[in-house]
């Protein structure tokens, strides 16, 4: 007989180690003929979004072999896959041309105004507005939608041939940290808050009063300091944002906004928001002249990634719960920030919600730490894979170096830590 908890933790550790080896597999795949079975297999292993879903599949197969399929199937059927499916839908809706064009228009207009006040080139001001306003907008349209829109706009601004590695990793590190923090002004936008808001009876007012000011300060400071330090490189290597040449009728854009709002408003009810999403697909089909291709591949990869985390999540309870219940608020806050780097922050707060003895102040400390550490790795925050999947072609071998990301996100994370510690409520 095999202890399934240990098997789940062991394969979770293997998956975690795998995320640090994706660059190695990408380089190794180039030694084989393109299209050959070995090249295709190694290329699959180099896709960071595939890692946790792949090892979750291995885990369920091994469980079925050792214990029989009944328990594994029962467990799989008991899982709540609402969040992966929600992010699948919201990513595809948010990445459509009408919503990207609207976001571009908003940022472009604000940048034109800011140019009169700030003594920087156009592209530098646009970058500052994009990396400040976009993450905070995530509190309204949800973090997955915000990171999708930001990544698509950054994709058009970044010249993969010009940009140097340190700036590229700096941008994605800043993006991940600000997205994780910026969605914490409301109780429905950030996965680590959304997943426990109902269990802990948190309202919009509770979340904003306890986390909102700290989040705004962290995002503004991170974006401002980064832009100031890299202003010369940004001016040289990034392409200024331009407006959409083809006019998109207002009624189409308004319908896209309504679909987005409807999916966000029903985010806890999978049958409802998925039905709305299917209607949305039909709408884009009849208005295809104003659409780009829907990003099903990117949406699927991110949902697969998150689904893998959901499968593994409960099997980390045996070692996470004793840690959470034994720490005071400050230590819990710092520990949560560190643990988020190796455990999805929504999974971390969910496990915290299972600890009956946790105090109110410890709840805020846990969530604050989970938010602050959400940019340290690609698995730290659920929307991160969505952002990287869009920007992946800008990176060498289309793969992300986990150590470089960790280093790039370190300083923005420290600023977020200080902001939540000094301005938060725990």
Coordinates of C-alpha atoms in Angstrom, one line a residue:
X1 CA 0.0 0.0 0.0
X2 CA 1.2 3.5 -0.8
X3 CA 0.5 6.6 1.3
X4 CA -1.2 8.8 -1.3
X5 CA -0.4 12.0 0.6
X6 CA 3.3 11.3 0.3
X7 CA 2.9 10.3 -3.3
X8 CA 1.1 13.6 -4.0
X9 CA 3.8 15.6 -2.2
X10 CA 6.6 13.7 -3.8
X11 CA 5.3 14.3 -7.4
X12 CA 4.4 17.9 -6.5
X13 CA 8.1 18.3 -5.6
X14 CA 9.1 16.7 -8.9
X15 CA 6.8 19.1 -10.8
X16 CA 8.3 22.0 -8.9
X17 CA 11.8 20.9 -9.8
X18 CA 10.7 20.5 -13.4
X19 CA 9.7 24.2 -13.6
X20 CA 13.3 25.1 -13.0
X21 CA 14.5 22.8 -15.8
X22 CA 12.3 24.0 -18.7
X23 CA 15.1 26.0 -20.2
X24 CA 17.3 22.8 -20.1
X25 CA 14.7 20.8 -21.9
X26 CA 14.3 23.5 -24.5
X27 CA 18.0 23.5 -25.3
X28 CA 18.1 19.7 -25.3
X29 CA 15.3 19.5 -27.8
X30 CA 17.3 21.4 -30.4
X31 CA 19.8 18.6 -30.6
X32 CA 17.2 16.4 -32.3
X33 CA 15.6 16.6 -35.7
X34 CA 12.7 19.0 -35.7
X35 CA 9.4 17.0 -35.7
X36 CA 11.0 13.8 -34.5
X37 CA 9.4 12.0 -31.5
X38 CA 12.2 12.9 -29.1
X39 CA 12.2 16.6 -30.2
X40 CA 8.5 16.8 -29.7
X41 CA 8.6 15.1 -26.3
X42 CA 11.4 17.4 -25.1
X43 CA 9.6 20.4 -26.4
X44 CA 6.5 19.3 -24.5
X45 CA 8.6 19.1 -21.3
X46 CA 9.9 22.7 -22.0
X47 CA 6.4 24.2 -21.9
X48 CA 6.1 25.5 -18.4
X49 CA 2.3 25.6 -18.5
X50 CA 2.2 21.9 -19.1
X51 CA 4.3 20.9 -16.1
X52 CA 1.8 20.6 -13.3
X53 CA -1.0 19.2 -15.4
X54 CA 1.4 16.6 -16.8
X55 CA 2.6 15.5 -13.3
X56 CA -0.9 15.6 -11.9
X57 CA -1.9 13.1 -14.7
X58 CA 1.1 10.9 -13.7
X59 CA 0.0 11.1 -10.1
X60 CA -3.6 10.0 -10.8
X61 CA -2.3 7.2 -13.0
X62 CA 0.1 6.0 -10.3
X63 CA -2.6 6.2 -7.7
X64 CA -4.9 4.1 -9.9
X65 CA -2.2 1.5 -10.4
X66 CA -1.3 1.2 -6.7
X67 CA -4.7 1.6 -5.1
X68 CA -7.1 0.9 -7.9
X69 CA -9.0 3.4 -10.0
X70 CA -12.1 3.9 -7.8
X71 CA -10.5 6.1 -5.2
X72 CA -8.6 8.2 -7.8
X73 CA -11.7 8.7 -9.8
X74 CA -13.8 9.6 -6.7
X75 CA -11.1 12.2 -5.7
X76 CA -10.9 13.7 -9.2
X77 CA -14.7 14.0 -9.3
X78 CA -14.6 15.8 -5.9
X79 CA -12.3 18.6 -7.1
X80 CA -13.5 22.1 -7.7
X81 CA -12.3 23.1 -11.2
X82 CA -14.2 26.4 -11.2
X83 CA -11.2 28.6 -11.1
X84 CA -9.3 26.9 -14.0
X85 CA -12.4 27.0 -16.2
X86 CA -13.1 30.6 -15.2
X87 CA -9.6 31.7 -16.1
X88 CA -9.9 29.8 -19.4
X89 CA -13.0 31.7 -20.3
X90 CA -11.9 35.2 -19.0
X91 CA -8.5 34.9 -20.8
X92 CA -10.1 34.2 -24.2
X93 CA -12.7 37.0 -23.7
X94 CA -10.2 39.6 -22.5
X95 CA -7.8 38.9 -25.3
X96 CA -10.2 39.8 -28.1
X97 CA -9.5 42.7 -30.4
X98 CA -12.3 45.1 -29.2
X99 CA -11.2 44.9 -25.6
X100 CA -7.5 45.2 -26.4
X101 CA -8.3 48.2 -28.6
X102 CA -10.4 49.8 -25.8
X103 CA -7.6 49.3 -23.3
X104 CA -5.0 50.7 -25.7
X105 CA -7.2 53.8 -26.3
X106 CA -7.6 54.4 -22.5
X107 CA -3.8 54.0 -21.9
X108 CA -2.9 56.0 -25.0
X109 CA -5.3 58.9 -23.9
X110 CA -3.9 59.0 -20.3
X111 CA -0.4 58.9 -21.6
X112 CA -1.0 61.9 -23.9
X113 CA -2.2 63.8 -20.8
X114 CA 0.7 62.6 -18.7
X115 CA 3.3 63.5 -21.3
X116 CA 2.4 67.2 -20.6
X117 CA 3.5 66.7 -17.0
X118 CA 6.2 64.1 -17.1
X119 CA 9.6 64.9 -18.7
X120 CA 9.9 61.5 -20.5
X121 CA 9.6 60.2 -24.0
X122 CA 6.2 58.9 -25.2
X123 CA 7.0 55.2 -24.9
X124 CA 8.3 55.7 -21.3
X125 CA 5.2 57.4 -20.2
X126 CA 3.0 54.8 -21.9
X127 CA 5.0 52.0 -20.1
X128 CA 4.5 53.8 -16.8
X129 CA 0.8 54.2 -17.2
X130 CA 0.4 50.6 -18.5
X131 CA 2.2 49.0 -15.6
X132 CA 0.4 51.2 -13.0
X133 CA -3.1 51.5 -14.3
X134 CA -3.4 48.0 -15.8
X135 CA -2.7 46.0 -12.6
X136 CA -5.1 48.2 -10.5
X137 CA -7.7 47.8 -13.2
X138 CA -7.4 44.0 -12.4
X139 CA -9.4 44.7 -9.3
X140 CA -12.4 45.5 -11.5
X141 CA -12.0 43.2 -14.5
X142 CA -10.2 40.4 -12.5
X143 CA -6.5 39.6 -12.5
X144 CA -6.6 37.0 -15.4
X145 CA -8.3 39.6 -17.7
X146 CA -5.9 42.3 -16.7
X147 CA -2.7 40.3 -17.2
X148 CA -4.1 39.1 -20.6
X149 CA -4.7 42.7 -21.8
X150 CA -1.3 43.9 -20.4
X151 CA 0.6 41.1 -21.9
X152 CA -0.9 41.6 -25.3
X153 CA -0.1 45.3 -25.2
X154 CA 3.4 44.6 -24.0
X155 CA 3.8 42.1 -26.8
X156 CA 3.2 44.8 -29.4
X157 CA 5.7 47.2 -27.6
X158 CA 8.5 44.7 -27.1
X159 CA 11.0 44.1 -29.9
X160 CA 12.4 40.6 -29.2
X161 CA 15.5 41.4 -31.3
X162 CA 16.4 44.6 -29.6
X163 CA 15.5 44.0 -25.9
X164 CA 18.2 42.7 -23.6
X165 CA 17.5 39.8 -21.2
X166 CA 17.7 41.8 -18.0
X167 CA 15.1 44.3 -19.1
X168 CA 12.8 41.6 -20.5
X169 CA 12.9 39.6 -17.2
X170 CA 12.6 42.9 -15.3
X171 CA 9.4 43.7 -17.2
X172 CA 7.8 40.2 -16.6
X173 CA 8.9 40.2 -12.9
X174 CA 7.3 43.7 -12.5
X175 CA 4.2 42.5 -14.4
X176 CA 3.8 39.4 -12.2
X177 CA 4.2 41.3 -8.9
X178 CA 2.0 44.2 -9.8
X179 CA -0.8 41.9 -11.1
X180 CA -0.7 39.8 -7.9
X181 CA -0.9 42.9 -5.7
X182 CA -3.1 45.1 -7.9
X183 CA -6.1 42.8 -7.8
X184 CA -6.5 43.1 -4.1
X185 CA -8.7 46.2 -4.0
X186 CA -11.9 44.0 -4.3
X187 CA -12.9 40.6 -3.0
X188 CA -13.6 38.9 -6.4
X189 CA -10.6 39.7 -8.6
X190 CA -7.5 38.1 -7.1
X191 CA -7.6 34.2 -6.9
X192 CA -6.1 34.0 -3.3
X193 CA -8.9 36.4 -2.1
X194 CA -11.6 35.1 -4.3
X195 CA -11.1 31.5 -3.1
X196 CA -11.6 32.3 0.6
X197 CA -13.8 35.4 0.6
X198 CA -17.0 33.4 1.0
X199 CA -15.6 31.1 3.7
X200 CA -14.3 34.0 5.8
X201 CA -17.2 36.3 5.0
X202 CA -15.1 39.1 3.5
X203 CA -16.9 41.9 1.7
X204 CA -15.6 44.4 -0.8
X205 CA -15.3 47.0 2.0
X206 CA -13.3 44.6 4.2
X207 CA -10.8 43.8 1.5
X208 CA -10.3 47.4 0.4
X209 CA -10.0 48.8 3.9
X210 CA -7.4 46.2 4.9
X211 CA -5.4 45.7 1.7
X212 CA -6.4 48.5 -0.8
X213 CA -4.1 51.3 0.3
X214 CA -1.1 49.0 0.6
X215 CA -1.7 47.5 -2.8
X216 CA -2.0 50.9 -4.5
X217 CA 1.2 52.2 -2.9
X218 CA 3.1 49.0 -3.9
X219 CA 2.0 49.2 -7.5
X220 CA 2.7 52.9 -7.9
X221 CA 6.1 52.6 -6.3
X222 CA 7.1 49.5 -8.2
X223 CA 6.1 51.0 -11.6
X224 CA 7.6 54.4 -10.8
X225 CA 10.9 53.2 -9.6
X226 CA 11.3 50.6 -12.4
X227 CA 10.4 53.1 -15.1
X228 CA 12.7 55.7 -13.6
X229 CA 15.7 53.3 -13.4
X230 CA 15.2 51.8 -16.9
X231 CA 13.9 54.9 -18.7
X232 CA 16.8 55.1 -21.2
X233 CA 16.6 51.4 -22.1
X234 CA 12.8 51.6 -22.4
X235 CA 13.1 54.6 -24.7
X236 CA 15.6 52.8 -26.9
X237 CA 14.1 49.3 -27.1
X238 CA 10.3 49.5 -26.7
X239 CA 8.0 50.6 -29.5
X240 CA 5.4 53.3 -28.7
X241 CA 1.8 52.2 -28.6
X242 CA -0.4 53.2 -31.5
X243 CA -4.2 53.2 -31.9
X244 CA -6.1 50.6 -33.8
X245 CA -6.3 51.5 -37.4
X246 CA -9.5 49.7 -38.1
X247 CA -12.5 51.3 -36.4
X248 CA -14.5 48.8 -34.3
X249 CA -18.2 49.7 -33.9
X250 CA -19.2 50.8 -30.4
X251 CA -22.0 48.3 -30.2
X252 CA -19.5 45.4 -30.6
X253 CA -17.1 46.8 -28.0
X254 CA -20.1 47.3 -25.6
X255 CA -21.2 43.7 -26.1
X256 CA -17.7 42.5 -25.3
X257 CA -17.7 44.5 -22.1
X258 CA -21.1 43.1 -21.2
X259 CA -19.9 39.5 -21.8
X260 CA -16.8 40.2 -19.6
X261 CA -18.9 41.7 -16.8
X262 CA -21.4 38.8 -17.0
X263 CA -18.6 36.1 -16.7
X264 CA -16.9 38.0 -13.8
X265 CA -20.3 38.4 -12.0
X266 CA -21.0 34.7 -12.3
X267 CA -17.5 33.5 -11.6
X268 CA -18.6 31.2 -8.8
X269 CA -21.2 29.4 -11.0
X270 CA -19.4 27.3 -13.6
X271 CA -22.4 26.2 -15.5
X272 CA -23.6 29.8 -15.8
X273 CA -20.4 31.5 -16.9
X274 CA -19.4 28.7 -19.2
X275 CA -22.8 29.0 -20.9
X276 CA -22.3 32.7 -21.3
X277 CA -18.9 31.9 -22.8
X278 CA -20.4 29.6 -25.4
X279 CA -22.8 32.4 -26.4
X280 CA -19.8 34.7 -26.7
X281 CA -18.1 32.3 -29.1
X282 CA -21.2 32.5 -31.3
X283 CA -21.2 36.3 -31.1
X284 CA -17.5 36.5 -32.2
X285 CA -18.3 34.2 -35.1
X286 CA -20.9 36.5 -36.6
X287 CA -18.7 39.6 -36.0
X288 CA -15.5 37.9 -37.2
X289 CA -14.5 40.8 -39.4
X290 CA -13.7 42.8 -36.2
X291 CA -12.1 39.9 -34.4
X292 CA -8.7 38.2 -34.3
X293 CA -8.5 34.5 -33.7
X294 CA -9.7 33.5 -30.2
X295 CA -6.8 32.4 -28.0
X296 CA -8.0 28.9 -27.2
X297 CA -4.5 27.4 -27.0
X298 CA -3.3 29.9 -24.5
X299 CA -6.5 29.5 -22.5
X300 CA -6.2 25.7 -22.5
X301 CA -2.6 25.7 -21.4
X302 CA -3.3 28.0 -18.4
X303 CA -6.3 26.0 -17.4
X304 CA -4.3 22.8 -17.6
X305 CA -1.6 24.4 -15.4
X306 CA -4.1 25.4 -12.8
X307 CA -6.0 22.1 -13.0
X308 CA -2.7 20.4 -12.1
X309 CA -2.3 22.6 -9.0
X310 CA -5.9 21.9 -7.9
X311 CA -5.2 18.1 -8.1
X312 CA -2.0 18.4 -6.0
X313 CA -3.4 21.1 -3.6
X314 CA -5.1 19.1 -0.9
X315 CA -2.1 16.7 -0.6
X316 CA 0.1 19.5 0.6
X317 CA -2.2 20.1 3.6
X318 CA -0.3 17.6 5.9
X319 CA 2.8 19.8 5.9
X320 CA 1.3 23.3 5.3
X321 CA -1.3 23.3 8.1
X322 CA 1.1 22.7 11.0
X323 CA 3.3 25.5 9.7
X324 CA 0.4 28.0 9.3
X325 CA -1.1 27.2 12.7
X326 CA 2.2 27.5 14.6
X327 CA 3.2 31.0 13.5
X328 CA 2.5 34.5 14.8
X329 CA 1.2 37.2 12.4
X330 CA 4.5 38.7 11.2
X331 CA 6.2 35.3 10.8
X332 CA 3.1 34.0 9.0
X333 CA 3.1 36.9 6.7
X334 CA 6.8 36.4 5.8
X335 CA 6.4 32.6 5.6
X336 CA 3.4 33.0 3.3
X337 CA 5.4 35.2 1.0
X338 CA 8.2 32.6 0.8
X339 CA 5.8 29.6 0.5
X340 CA 3.9 31.3 -2.3
X341 CA 7.0 30.9 -4.5
X342 CA 6.6 27.1 -4.4
X343 CA 2.8 26.8 -3.8
X344 CA 0.2 28.7 -5.8
X345 CA -1.0 31.6 -3.6
X346 CA -4.7 30.6 -4.0
X347 CA -3.9 27.1 -2.9
X348 CA -2.0 28.5 0.1
X349 CA -4.9 30.7 1.3
X350 CA -7.3 27.9 0.6
X351 CA -5.3 25.6 2.9
X352 CA -5.3 28.4 5.4
X353 CA -9.1 28.5 5.3
X354 CA -9.1 24.9 6.4
X355 CA -7.3 25.7 9.7
X356 CA -10.1 26.2 12.2
X357 CA -8.0 27.9 14.8
X358 CA -6.7 30.7 12.6
X359 CA -7.4 34.2 14.0
X360 CA -8.7 37.2 12.0
X361 CA -5.4 39.0 12.1
X362 CA -3.6 35.8 10.9
X363 CA -6.1 35.6 8.0
X364 CA -5.0 39.1 6.8
X365 CA -1.3 38.2 7.4
X366 CA -1.6 35.0 5.3
X367 CA -3.4 36.7 2.4
X368 CA -1.1 39.7 2.5
X369 CA 1.9 37.4 2.3
X370 CA 0.4 35.4 -0.5
X371 CA -0.3 38.5 -2.5
X372 CA 3.2 40.0 -1.9
X373 CA 4.9 36.8 -3.1
X374 CA 2.7 36.3 -6.2
X375 CA 5.4 37.3 -8.7
X376 CA 8.4 35.3 -7.5
X377 CA 7.7 32.3 -9.8
X378 CA 5.3 31.4 -12.6
X379 CA 3.3 29.1 -10.3
X380 CA 3.0 31.6 -7.5
X381 CA -0.1 33.3 -8.9
X382 CA -2.7 31.7 -11.1
X383 CA -2.8 34.4 -13.8
X384 CA 1.0 34.3 -14.3
X385 CA 1.0 31.5 -16.9
X386 CA -1.5 33.5 -18.9
X387 CA 0.8 36.4 -19.1
X388 CA 3.8 34.3 -20.0
X389 CA 2.0 32.3 -22.6
X390 CA 1.3 35.5 -24.5
X391 CA 4.9 36.9 -24.1
X392 CA 6.7 33.5 -24.5
X393 CA 7.8 34.1 -28.1
X394 CA 9.8 37.1 -26.9
X395 CA 12.0 34.9 -24.7
X396 CA 14.9 32.7 -25.9
X397 CA 13.5 29.2 -26.8
X398 CA 10.1 30.5 -25.7
X399 CA 10.9 29.3 -22.2
X400 CA 11.2 31.1 -18.9
X401 CA 14.3 30.8 -16.7
X402 CA 12.9 30.4 -13.2
X403 CA 16.0 31.7 -11.4
X404 CA 16.2 34.9 -13.6
X405 CA 12.5 35.5 -12.9
X406 CA 13.1 35.1 -9.1
X407 CA 15.9 37.6 -9.2
X408 CA 13.9 40.0 -11.4
X409 CA 10.9 39.9 -9.1
X410 CA 12.9 40.1 -5.8
X411 CA 13.0 43.9 -5.4
X412 CA 9.4 44.6 -6.5
X413 CA 8.4 41.8 -4.0
X414 CA 10.4 43.5 -1.2
X415 CA 8.5 46.8 -1.9
X416 CA 5.2 44.9 -1.8
X417 CA 6.3 43.3 1.5
X418 CA 7.1 46.6 3.1
X419 CA 3.9 48.2 1.8
X420 CA 1.7 45.5 3.2
X421 CA 3.6 45.3 6.5
X422 CA 3.5 49.0 7.1
X423 CA 0.1 49.8 5.7
X424 CA -1.8 46.5 6.0
X425 CA -4.0 45.5 8.9
X426 CA -2.5 42.5 10.8

